[in-house]
Amino acid sequence: MNEKMYEIPMFSARATRRMGTGVMIFAVLFLFFDLIGIESGKAAVLVSVVIFIILYGCLSHIMKRCVWKLQEDCIKEIGIGGGRDIPYEEIREALLRRKIKITTSSFKVPKKRGYISFHYEVGNAKLQKEIKESYRFLAEKVPAEFPKLTKTVIQQMDRRFFYRKDRRNSSIVMILSSFVMLLYDVGPVIWCVIVVGLGQVVQYLMLDSLFRGIYFGKKVEEKIQKAFAGYVNIKLCKVWISYVQMTAVVLLTALMNLFMLSI
């Protein structure tokens, strides 16, 4: 008889991307500080690129090999330091002491030490389907109340992620656009008008984007809170969303504008 088996990654795609960013930063720093004493700029660039490719390739390969295999009798943990079998009874006992964590990127089911993470990957429908099936399989194996991981929940989490990134990016661009004001006095009057006007247009667009990120982000957060309101065995990560952020960004941008124009 064929036994059911599901395989899910220990590390999310987002974690892999962040790791790649970290490696890239390391390579850039290597180039900047010229750590090994290479005087030729071309040689330093080449060495930095080689370091990035090698480190990213090795670390990405290692992270992809780290998985959880959910089988009929147990869960096989295949990690960096080796593997072990986790009986489903261990999960049940862990749930008596700790709650299931619902973060901004995953459902975390407790085990004896640590958690088994079910990452709902943003924008990856195929992997999301596999994650949902694996989660339902675990819920069937452990006699405990599991919060539902449905397509609707994942969609709300996707929207939460989108609006959170939108708020962050809008705030950063809005503040940084103040530096455009430094160019206002390097040409004729028409140039000054164009530069200041362009800066104001960018800031207005980012302010509108920030407002929508806060408004719709609050709506999504309310839906997420409502979806899990009936569960007592979960710890839901709450995202702070407030118009205070918009007020602070507007004030800081205005001060930056005045400072840049006064230089």
Backbone as a ProteinNet text record, in pm:
[ID]
protein_1_A
[PRIMARY]
MNEKMYEIPMFSARATRRMGTGVMIFAVLFLFFDLIGIESGKAAVLVSVVIFIILYGCLSHIMKRCVWKLQEDCIKEIGIGGGRDIPYEEIREALLRRKIKITTSSFKVPKKRGYISFHYEVGNAKLQKEIKESYRFLAEKVPAEFPKLTKTVIQQMDRRFFYRKDRRNSSIVMILSSFVMLLYDVGPVIWCVIVVGLGQVVQYLMLDSLFRGIYFGKKVEEKIQKAFAGYVNIKLCKVWISYVQMTAVVLLTALMNLFMLSI
[TERTIARY]
84.2	0	87.8	58.4	135.2	99.1	200.7	178.3	183.3	101.1	104.2	230.6	287.3	402.6	402.5	423.6	430.3	565.1	616.4	746.6	734.5	775.4	770.3	907.7	945.3	1077.1	1083.1	1199.2	1218.1	1229.5	1291.7	1314.6	1223.4	1165.5	1077.8	1159.6	1092.9	1159.8	1205.1	1130.6	1168.8	1299.9	1315.6	1440	1557.6	1534.6	1640.8	1679.7	1579.3	1609.5	1686.2	1648.1	1718.7	1863.2	1881.8	2016.5	2098.7	2038.7	2107.9	2144.7	2054.3	2083.1	2199.4	2200.6	2309.6	2443.3	2445	2568.1	2614.2	2518.5	2552.2	2613.9	2557.4	2611.8	2754.6	2777.1	2911.8	3009.2	2965.3	3051.4	3081.4	2980.6	3000.4	3097.3	3081.3	3173.1	3315.9	3325.4	3456.1	3521.2	3440.5	3491	3527.7	3443.5	3461.4	3586.7	3606.1	3720	3846.5	3831.1	3947	4025.6	3955	4007.6	4138.1	4157.2	4276.3	4388.1	4376.2	4484.6	4498.9	4393.1	4400.7	4390.7	4488.2	4488.8	4406.8	4398.6	4324.1	4174.8	4103.4	3958.9	3889	3933	3872.4	3887.4	4005.4	4028.9	3940.2	3922.7	3837.5	3692.7	3646.3	3509.9	3492.4	3588.2	3581.9	3577.8	3665.5	3668.9	3537.1	3480.1	3352.7	3240.5	3234.5	3130.9	3145.5	3269.1	3294.8	3251.9	3285	3245.6	3094.3	3025.9	2878.7	2818.7	2866.7	2811.2	2835.7	2956.9	2991.7	2913.3	2914.5	2845.9	2694.7	2637.8	2493.5	2454.4	2532.2	2502.6	2509.7	2613.6	2630.8	2520.9	2495.4	2395.5	2255.2	2223.9	2093	2072.3	2175.9	2167.3	2142.4	2212.6	2196.9	2056	2005.2	1873.3	1762.8	1779.1	1677.3	1673.7	1784.6	1790.4	1729.1	1704.6	1645.8	1493.4	1435	1291.2	1231.1	1097.9	1019.1	946.1	957.3	883.4	776.5	650.2	538.6	495	515.3	482	368.8	324.9	213.3	245.2	369.7	404.7	475.5	542.2	619	655.6	723.3	777.2	928.6	986.4	1131.4	1187.7	1275.7	1342	1477.2	1494.7	1620.5	1677.8	1766.9	1821	1969.2	2028.4	2170.1	2255.9	2217	2296.7	2259.3	2184	2142	1991	1941.1	1796.9	1754.8	1624.9	1567.6	1420.3	1360.7	1217.9	1140.8	1034	949.3	814.5	782.2	650.4	539.5	422.5	310.8	266.2	297.1	266.1	343.1	463.6	543.9	475.3	414.8	341.8	221.6	150	31.9	69.8	177.7	221.9	269	335.3	381.9	264.5	155.3	37.7	-34.5	-9.3	-67.9	0.1	123.4	201.1	215	217	239.8	134.4	123.2	22.1	82.7	-5.1	36.4	55.7	170.9	199.6	157.3	86.3	49.9	123.7	230	312.3	270.1	344.5	313.4	349.3	421.4	463.8	437.1	388.1	373.2	286.8	240.7	182.4	294.7	319.4	425.6	363.3	376.3	322.2	433.5	411	518.8	551.9	679.7	725.2	803.7	876.4	946.6	1038.6	1117.4	1203.4	1179.6	1139.6	1116.6	980.5	970.4	842.9	862.8	753.9	748.4	671.1	735.5	676.3	612.2	488.6	416.9	409.2	501.3	511.3	409.4	324.1	233.6	303.1	369.9	454.3	370.9	411.3	340.6	362.4	253.2	261.3	296.3	306.3	341.6	225	129.9	7.5	36.5	132.3	164.5	218.2	312.4	369.6	266.6	181	76.2	-16.4	-49.5	-135.6	-69.7	59.5	132.1	138.3	157.1	163.3	28.4	-82	-216	-243.1	-208	-230.3	-146	-23.4	64.2	10.1	-39.2	-94	-218.5	-306.6	-426.8	-389.1	-286.8	-240.2	-192.5	-117.5	-71.3	-189.7	-288.3	-406.4	-483	-483	-551.5	-475	-344.5	-261.3	-256.8	-280.9	-270.4	-409.2	-455.3	-588.7	-591.3	-594	-599.3	-668.6	-714	-781.8	-677.8	-676.1	-583.8	-659.4	-606	-669.4	-663.4	-765.4	-772.6	-674	-603.9	-516	-581.4	-661.5	-740.2	-688.1	-743.1	-706.5	-740.6	-854.2	-895.6	-796.1	-751.9	-654.3	-524.5	-478	-354	-366.5	-483.2	-504.8	-496.6	-555.2	-548.6	-405.3	-330.4	-190.9	-108.7	-140.8	-73	-99.4	-224.6	-259	-190.7	-185.4	-116.4	30.1	94.4	233.8	248.4	157.6	163.9	149.5	48.9	26.6	136.3	192.1	302.7	424.4	455.5	567.6	537.8	413	373.5	394.1	355.8	374.1	522.6	602.9	746.8	811.7	784.8	848.5	802.9	673.8	621.8	686.6	703.5	766.1	910.6	984.4	1125.8	1141.4	1065.5	1076.8	1033.7	930.1	880.3	986.7	1055.6	1160.3	1282.5	1325.5	1444.7	1424.9	1300.5	1275	1307.6	1319.9	1356.2	1494.3	1581.5	1716.9	1718.3	1609.2	1600.4	1604.8	1557	1553.6	1692.8	1796.2	1932.7	1969.5	1897	1930.1	1854.7	1775.3	1685.3	1758.1	1881	1948.5	2071	2074.7	2191.7	2163.9	2059.3	2024.9	1931.4	1870.5	1776.5	1648.9	1563.4	1440.3	1351.1	1341.3	1255.6	1303.5	1436.4	1492.9	1452.8	1456.3	1417	1271.4	1185.4	1043.4	1023	1095.2	1082	1126.4	1242	1296.6	1204.1	1163.1	1074.7	940.5	887.4	759.9	768	877.2	895.2	901.8	975.9	985.8	850.3	769.9	638.3	543.4	552.6	467.2	499.1	628.3	669.6	620.2	635.2	592.8	441.3	367.1	221.3	179.9	242.3	209.1	241.9	355	393.6	301.9	256.9	163.4	31.2	-14.9	-137.5	-121	-5	22.8	29.6	92.3	102.5	-35.4	-120.1	-256.1	-333.4	-325.6	-396.3	-339.6	-208	-146.7	-194.2	-215.2	-264.5	-413.7	-491.2	-636.3	-673.4	-624.4	-657.8	-584.4	-467	-395.7	-473.4	-536.9	-619.5	-739.8	-799.5	-914.4	-874.9	-760.5	-712.7	-680.8	-618.2	-582.5	-707.1	-812.9	-939.2	-996.3	-987.4	-1037.6	-956.1	-826	-740.2	-772.2	-786.8	-820	-954.7	-1050.7	-1183.2	-1178.2	-1093	-1084.6	-1035.8	-954.6	-897.2	-951.6	-1058.8	-1112.4	-1165.2	-1212	-1271.7	-1173.6	-1044.7	-945.1	-874.5	-855.8	-789.3	-646.8	-613.7	-481.8	-385.3	-403.2	-313	-255.3	-140.8	-79.3	-63.2	-150.1	-154.2	-65	25.8	112.2	30.2	26.2	-49.2	44.7	4.4	84.3	35.8	129.9	93.9	66.1	-54.7	-93.9	-164.4	-112.5	-172	-142.2	-234.3	-211.5	-102.7	-57.1	56.7	179.4	194.8	307	302.5	183.8	170.4	200.3	150.9	176.3	324.8	393.3	537.2	616.1	577	647.7	626.2	504.1	474	555.9	560.2	635.4	785	835.9	978.7	1012.9	925.5	948.1	945.7	851.2	843	968.6	1017	1139.9	1259.8	1263.5	1371.1	1366.1	1246.6	1231.8	1286	1246.4	1293.4	1443.7	1495.5	1642.1	1716.8	1669.4	1738	1731.6	1617.8	1603.2	1684.8	1719	1793.8	1944.7	1987.8	2131.9	2192.1
-120.3	0	125.4	222.3	345.6	436.7	482.3	572.3	716.5	800.1	942	1004.1	1099.7	1171.7	1311.7	1408.9	1547.5	1605.5	1692.1	1752.6	1903.8	1972.9	2118.8	2173	2289	2345.8	2405.9	2395.8	2460.2	2611.7	2654.2	2796.9	2846.4	2962.2	3019	3079.8	3105.6	3171.2	3310.7	3374.9	3508	3502.5	3398	3381.3	3360.3	3285.7	3262.3	3392.6	3474.9	3603.7	3694.4	3695.1	3778	3731.7	3600.2	3546.1	3593.1	3592.4	3640.2	3787	3867.8	4009.3	4028	3946.4	3953.7	3919.2	3816.8	3777.3	3887.2	3949.4	4056.6	4174.6	4207.6	4316.7	4284.6	4158.5	4116.5	4135.2	4097.9	4112	4259	4346.2	4489.2	4547	4505.8	4551.6	4504.7	4381.7	4329.6	4419.7	4459.8	4548	4684.4	4736.1	4871.9	4883.7	4790.2	4797.2	4732.7	4662.9	4601.3	4516.7	4418.5	4346.7	4272.9	4221.7	4140.2	4218.5	4348.3	4431.8	4437.6	4407.3	4416.1	4562.6	4610.7	4750.6	4774.9	4675.3	4692.1	4687.7	4790.9	4793.6	4680.7	4648.9	4541.3	4407.7	4383.3	4257.7	4248.4	4361.2	4361.7	4331.7	4391	4364.4	4217.3	4160.8	4020.4	3928.5	3955.2	3872.6	3883.4	4004.9	4024.1	3946.4	3950.2	3877	3727.1	3677.6	3534.6	3493	3574.1	3544.1	3537.6	3634.2	3636.2	3510.5	3473.3	3357.5	3228.9	3212.2	3089.1	3078.7	3185.1	3180.9	3165.4	3241.9	3232.8	3094.1	3040.4	2907.2	2800.4	2805.6	2705.5	2716.3	2837.9	2856.4	2824.5	2864.7	2835.5	2684.9	2613.6	2467.4	2401.6	2448.7	2391.6	2417.2	2540	2575.2	2495.7	2470.7	2394.8	2248	2197	2056.5	2036.3	2146.6	2138.1	2133.3	2019	2000.2	1922.5	1929	1842.5	1742.4	1614.3	1512	1453.8	1483.6	1435.1	1299.6	1195.9	1059.7	1005.5	887.3	827.4	805.1	767.3	730.9	841	933.3	1037	1148.3	1248.3	1356.7	1343.3	1338.7	1331.6	1472.8	1507.9	1637.3	1621.3	1686.5	1680.4	1821.7	1849.3	1983	1990.5	2103	2126.1	2031	2007.9	1922.3	1775.9	1733.1	1593.3	1582.5	1467.2	1446.7	1361	1366.2	1281	1262.2	1162.8	1134.8	1201.2	1269.4	1335.5	1265.5	1191.8	1126.4	1229.5	1197.9	1292.1	1314.4	1219.2	1234.9	1352.5	1375.3	1488.4	1620.5	1628.2	1749.9	1770.2	1661.2	1670.7	1718.8	1664.5	1704.9	1850.1	1892.4	2030.6	2127.9	2087.7	2174.4	2190.9	2101	2114.8	2225.4	2258	2358.1	2490.7	2482.6	2603.4	2616.9	2737.7	2767.3	2766.6	2751.7	2765.6	2914.3	2948	3086.8	3116.2	3226.3	3271.2	3401.9	3396.2	3513	3577.6	3677.6	3745.3	3660.7	3548.3	3467.9	3319	3273	3128.4	3091.7	2965.7	2901.2	2820.2	2839.2	2766.9	2671.2	2541.1	2438.5	2392.6	2398.3	2364.6	2216.1	2187.9	2052.3	2058.7	1955.1	1952.1	2071.9	2096.1	2214.6	2285.6	2410.7	2486.7	2462.7	2493.6	2487.5	2428.8	2375.4	2336.2	2446	2511.4	2627.4	2589.6	2635.7	2619.1	2758.8	2784.9	2916.6	2930.5	3033.1	3058.9	3158.6	3103.3	3182.1	3280.7	3407.7	3511.9	3492.6	3483.8	3476.8	3341.5	3237.1	3103.6	3008.8	3001.8	2923.8	2774.9	2724.1	2581.2	2540.8	2619	2587.6	2609.7	2710.4	2734.7	2613.5	2552.5	2434.1	2318.6	2298.6	2192.6	2217.8	2343.3	2378.9	2351.7	2389.3	2366.3	2217.6	2136.4	1992.1	1930.4	1975.1	1924.2	1962.3	2084.1	2131	2051.4	2026	1946.8	1803.7	1749.7	1615	1609.4	1710.6	1715.1	1729.5	1812.5	1831.1	1700.9	1615.8	1486.6	1390	1406.3	1314.4	1350.1	1475.6	1520.7	1555.9	1489.7	1518	1648.7	1759.1	1890.4	1986.3	2099.7	2198.2	2283.2	2273.7	2351.4	2465.8	2587.4	2696.4	2664.7	2701.9	2666.3	2747.9	2677.1	2741	2724.5	2822.7	2815.3	2913.7	2904.8	2996.9	3140.2	3157.9	3292.1	3350.3	3268.2	3313.7	3354.3	3272	3302.1	3431.2	3452.7	3575.7	3698.5	3687.6	3799.1	3822.6	3714.7	3728	3790	3753.2	3812.7	3963.3	4001.2	4143.6	4216.9	4152.2	4212.8	4241.7	4144.1	4159.8	4272.6	4276.9	4378.8	4517.9	4540.7	4673.6	4713.2	4615.2	4645.1	4693.3	4624.4	4665.8	4800.3	4823.8	4949.5	5066.2	5045.9	5151.2	5181.6	5076.7	5094.9	5167.8	5120.8	5179.9	5323.7	5349.4	5485.5	5582.9	5538.9	5624.9	5656.2	5553.6	5573.3	5666.5	5641.7	5723.6	5867.1	5883.4	6016.8	6100.1	6038.5	6109.9	6135.6	6034.1	6048.9	6149.7	6166.1	6260.3	6404.2	6429.3	6564.3	6603.6	6504.5	6535.5	6595.6	6577	6638.6	6790.9	6840.7	6985.5	7048.1	6968	7020.9	7078.1	7033.7	7075.2	7200.6	7258	7363.6	7493.2	7516.6	7644	7629.1	7524	7502.8	7542.7	7618	7656.9	7775.9	7804.5	7917.3	7893.6	7996	7990.4	7875.6	7853.6	7745.8	7610.7	7597.4	7472.9	7454.6	7564.2	7557.8	7513.6	7570.6	7535.7	7388.5	7338.8	7198.7	7104.7	7136.1	7050.4	7045.3	7161.8	7166.5	7101.2	7128.8	7069.6	6918.7	6868.6	6724	6658.4	6722.3	6668.4	6663.3	6767.8	6772.6	6668.8	6647.6	6546.6	6407.8	6376.7	6246.5	6228.8	6331.4	6322.4	6308	6376.4	6362.9	6220.8	6165	6028.4	5928.2	5946.9	5855.4	5872.7	5996	6019.6	5947.9	5955.2	5884.9	5733.6	5683	5539.5	5498.7	5582.4	5553.6	5552.9	5649	5654	5527.5	5484.1	5363.3	5239.4	5238.3	5126.1	5115.5	5230.7	5230.6	5197.1	5262.5	5241.5	5096.4	5045.2	4907.6	4805.7	4843.8	4755.1	4732.7	4838.1	4824.9	4735.2	4748.2	4664	4516.7	4488.8	4350.5	4295.9	4378	4333.3	4298.1	4376.3	4347.4	4213	4183.6	4056.5	3938.7	3957.2	3850.9	3825.6	3933	3918.2	3846.1	3880.7	3818.5	3671	3636.5	3497.7	3403.4	3454.1	3368.1	3399.4	3478.3	3519.9	3402.2	3295.8	3183.8	3081.6	3098.9	3000.5	3048.7	2954.6	2989.1	2934.6	2844.8	2781	2839.8	2968.6	3032.2	3160.4	3199.4	3327.7	3402.4	3499.3	3570.3	3693.5	3701.8	3818.9	3935.7	4045.4	4162.2	4266.1	4321.3	4423	4560.5	4643.8	4779.9	4865.9	4918.1	5005.3	5126.7	5244.3	5365.2	5484.6	5580.9	5704.1	5788.9	5748	5815.7	5806	5691.1	5673.4	5777.8	5799.3	5896.5	6037.4	6068.9	6201.1	6223.9	6121.8	6133.6	6149.6	6074.2	6082.4	6219.7	6272.5	6404.5	6512.5	6508.7	6609	6599.9	6477.9	6460	6505.9	6474.3	6517.6	6668.9	6733.4	6880.3	6942.5	6887.8	6939.5	6917.8	6801.5	6773.4	6870.4	6900.7	6995.7	7133.1	7178.3	7311.1	7313.2	7203.2	7197.4	7197.7	7118.5	7112.3	7245.2	7314.2	7442.2	7553.2	7532.3	7635.4	7620.6	7506.6	7482.3	7572.7
0	0	0	-86.5	-92.8	24.2	93.6	205	156.7	218.1	185.9	244.1	171.9	222.1	161.3	246.3	201.5	242.3	158.1	184.4	176.1	281.4	283.4	322.1	271	300.8	441.1	504.1	634.1	619.4	510.6	488.4	376.6	397	295.7	183.1	70.6	-42.3	-2.6	86.9	133.1	210.9	293.8	368.6	274.7	167.3	69.6	1.2	-32.7	-96.1	-1.5	125.1	222.3	238.1	235.6	244.5	125.8	5.7	-113.2	-101.6	-44.1	-23.3	72.3	180.1	276	214.1	130.5	62.6	-33.1	-103.3	-195.7	-121.3	-4.6	76.8	118.8	156	193.8	77.5	-42.3	-160.2	-188.5	-171.8	-194.8	-92.8	34.3	138	109.6	58.6	22.9	-82.7	-180.1	-284.1	-226.8	-140.3	-88.6	-3.4	86.2	177.4	120.6	7.2	-57.5	43.7	103.3	219.2	193.4	72.7	50.5	-18	-19.3	-68	-217.6	-291.7	-438.3	-479.3	-554.4	-594.4	-720.2	-807	-931	-905.4	-950.1	-930	-1002.7	-1123.5	-1200	-1129.7	-1073.3	-1001.3	-878.4	-808.4	-688.5	-724.9	-835.9	-881.8	-915.7	-985.8	-1026.3	-904.8	-807.8	-686.7	-610.3	-602.6	-531.6	-597.6	-731	-804.2	-783	-787.6	-766.5	-626.3	-526.1	-387.3	-375.3	-437.1	-430.4	-492.1	-611	-680.9	-602	-551.4	-478.5	-348.2	-268.4	-139.3	-156.8	-249.2	-269.5	-319.2	-413	-464.9	-357.4	-272.9	-166.7	-61.9	-14.5	90.4	39.3	-83.3	-141.5	-154.2	-196	-210.2	-75	27.8	162.3	214.5	196.9	248.4	178.4	48.6	-25.1	16.9	68.2	111.7	250.2	322.3	456	443.2	475.2	456	572.4	579.1	666.7	577.2	609	535	626.4	592.6	672.2	618.3	698.4	658.8	745	715.1	788	935.7	966.1	1103.2	1180.7	1109.5	1177.9	1079.7	1133.2	1051.6	1050.2	932.3	921	908	1000.4	997.7	928.4	815	741.2	739.2	834.3	849.6	820.6	855.2	829.6	911.8	1035.4	1123.1	1118.5	1018.9	1011.4	1016.3	1057.5	1063.3	1180	1208.9	1311.9	1283.1	1348.7	1333.6	1447.4	1412.3	1511.8	1513.9	1619.4	1625.1	1639.6	1589.1	1597.9	1742.2	1828.4	1969.8	2029	1979.4	2027	1994.5	1877.4	1838.5	1930.2	1957	2043.2	2182.7	2238	2371.7	2373	2266.4	2258.8	2254.1	2186.4	2177.6	2310.2	2404.9	2537.9	2618.2	2579.7	2653.1	2577.5	2445.7	2365.9	2256.8	2205.1	2104.6	1963.8	1865.5	1726	1696.4	1642.7	1608.6	1465	1447.8	1313.7	1290.2	1211.4	1184.7	1053.3	1011.6	886.1	764.6	785.9	670.9	685.3	802.7	819.2	938.6	937.5	1055	1119	1248.2	1316.5	1418.5	1393.6	1482.9	1576.5	1708.5	1802.4	1804.4	1829.4	1858.4	1988.4	2022.5	2151.2	2165.2	2062.8	2058.5	1925.7	1932.8	1811.3	1748.5	1620.5	1549.2	1409.3	1354.9	1214.5	1142	1046.3	980.7	847.8	829.9	703.6	639.6	547	485	371.5	379.7	267.9	176.6	74.3	-13.6	-96.4	-90.4	-164.7	-314.2	-389.3	-533.9	-592.4	-509.8	-560.5	-533.3	-628.2	-608	-594.1	-669.8	-666.6	-529.4	-477.4	-347.1	-236.2	-250	-151	-140.5	-254.5	-254.6	-179.5	-202.8	-134.3	16.2	53.7	195.8	262.8	195.8	252.3	270.6	171.8	181	292.5	306.7	413	550.3	561.5	689.1	727	629.4	656.6	696.1	635.1	667.6	812.9	855.8	994.8	1090.2	1054	1139.1	1156.8	1054.6	1063.7	1155	1161.8	1239.9	1388.4	1420.8	1559.9	1612	1718.6	1773.5	1852.5	1780.5	1843.7	1746.5	1799.5	1715.7	1642.9	1511.4	1429.6	1363	1367.3	1291	1142.5	1069.7	927.8	844.7	756.7	660.2	523.3	484.6	361.7	258.1	138.7	31	69.6	138.1	181.9	280.7	375.6	474.7	405.6	312.8	242.3	162	100	23.5	113.7	233.2	327.3	373.7	396	436.3	323.8	199.2	83.8	79.1	101.7	99.7	215.2	330.3	444.6	409	346.2	306	204	106.3	1.8	60.7	146.3	202.6	300.3	368.5	459.4	380.5	271.7	185.4	121.2	84.3	22.6	119.2	245.9	346.8	367.4	374.1	395.3	277.8	155.8	38	15.7	36.9	18	115.9	240.1	341.6	304.7	260.7	226.9	107.3	0.8	-120.1	-92.2	-11.7	19.6	90.8	186.1	260.5	172.8	97	14.1	-98.9	-143.7	-253	-213.1	-83.5	-38.3	-87.6	-111.9	-156.3	-297	-372.4	-505	-493.6	-379.8	-359.2	-361	-341.8	-343.9	-481.2	-585.4	-721.5	-764.9	-673.6	-716.5	-755.3	-702.9	-729.2	-819	-900.1	-986	-1131.5	-1155.2	-1291.7	-1292.4	-1406.5	-1419	-1338.3	-1337.9	-1258.8	-1302.2	-1432.7	-1482.4	-1431.3	-1420.3	-1365.1	-1218.7	-1142.5	-1001.2	-987.5	-1074.1	-1070.2	-1103.3	-1204.3	-1245.6	-1134.1	-1072.3	-967.7	-847	-799.5	-682.7	-714.6	-834.6	-873.8	-883.4	-941.6	-952.2	-815	-725.3	-589.2	-520.3	-539.8	-476.6	-536.2	-667.9	-731.9	-677.6	-669.3	-616.1	-473.3	-392.3	-252.5	-240.5	-328.5	-326.4	-362.9	-466.1	-508.5	-398.6	-332.1	-223.7	-102.2	-77.5	31.9	5.3	-120.9	-158.8	-142.9	-185	-172.1	-24.9	57.5	201.4	265.9	228.2	283.6	248.4	121.8	80	150.1	170.2	241	384.5	447.3	585.6	590.2	503.2	505.2	474.7	363.5	325.4	412.8	461.1	552.9	681.5	733.1	853	826.7	707.9	672.8	668.7	606.1	597.7	736	818.5	953.7	1034.6	1017.7	1086.4	1040.9	910.7	859	913.6	924.1	977.4	1124.3	1200.1	1341.9	1358.4	1272.9	1280.5	1243.4	1144.7	1097.7	1206.9	1300	1404	1543.3	1548.5	1678.5	1760	1694.4	1767.2	1819.9	1795.4	1839.2	1966.3	2058.4	2184.5	2190.1	2099.1	2102.9	2000.8	1968.2	1872.2	1931.1	1877.9	1910.8	1779.5	1756.8	1628.8	1633.8	1536.7	1524.8	1471	1544.8	1503.8	1443.2	1330.3	1262	1303.8	1349.7	1392.7	1270.4	1262.4	1151.3	1210.5	1180.6	1237.6	1147.3	1149.4	1074.9	1139.3	1256.7	1320.5	1229.5	1162.7	1070.4	959.3	902	793.8	844.6	963.9	1021.6	1044	1097	1123.2	994	890.3	761.3	697.8	704.9	647.7	717.6	850.5	926.3	896.1	891.9	863.7	722.3	627.1	487.9	475.9	544.4	541.3	599.8	709.9	771.1	678.2	611.6	517.5	400.1	351.5	240.1	278.4	395.5	441.8	459.4	513.7	536	403.4	305.4	176.1	101.2	112.8	43.9	111.6	238	311.6	297.7	244.2	231.6	121.4
[MASK]
+++++++++++++++++++++++++++++++++++++++++++++++++++++++++++++++++++++++++++++++++++++++++++++++++++++++++++++++++++++++++++++++++++++++++++++++++++++++++++++++++++++++++++++++++++++++++++++++++++++++++++++++++++++++++++++++++++++++++++++++++++++++++++++++++++++++

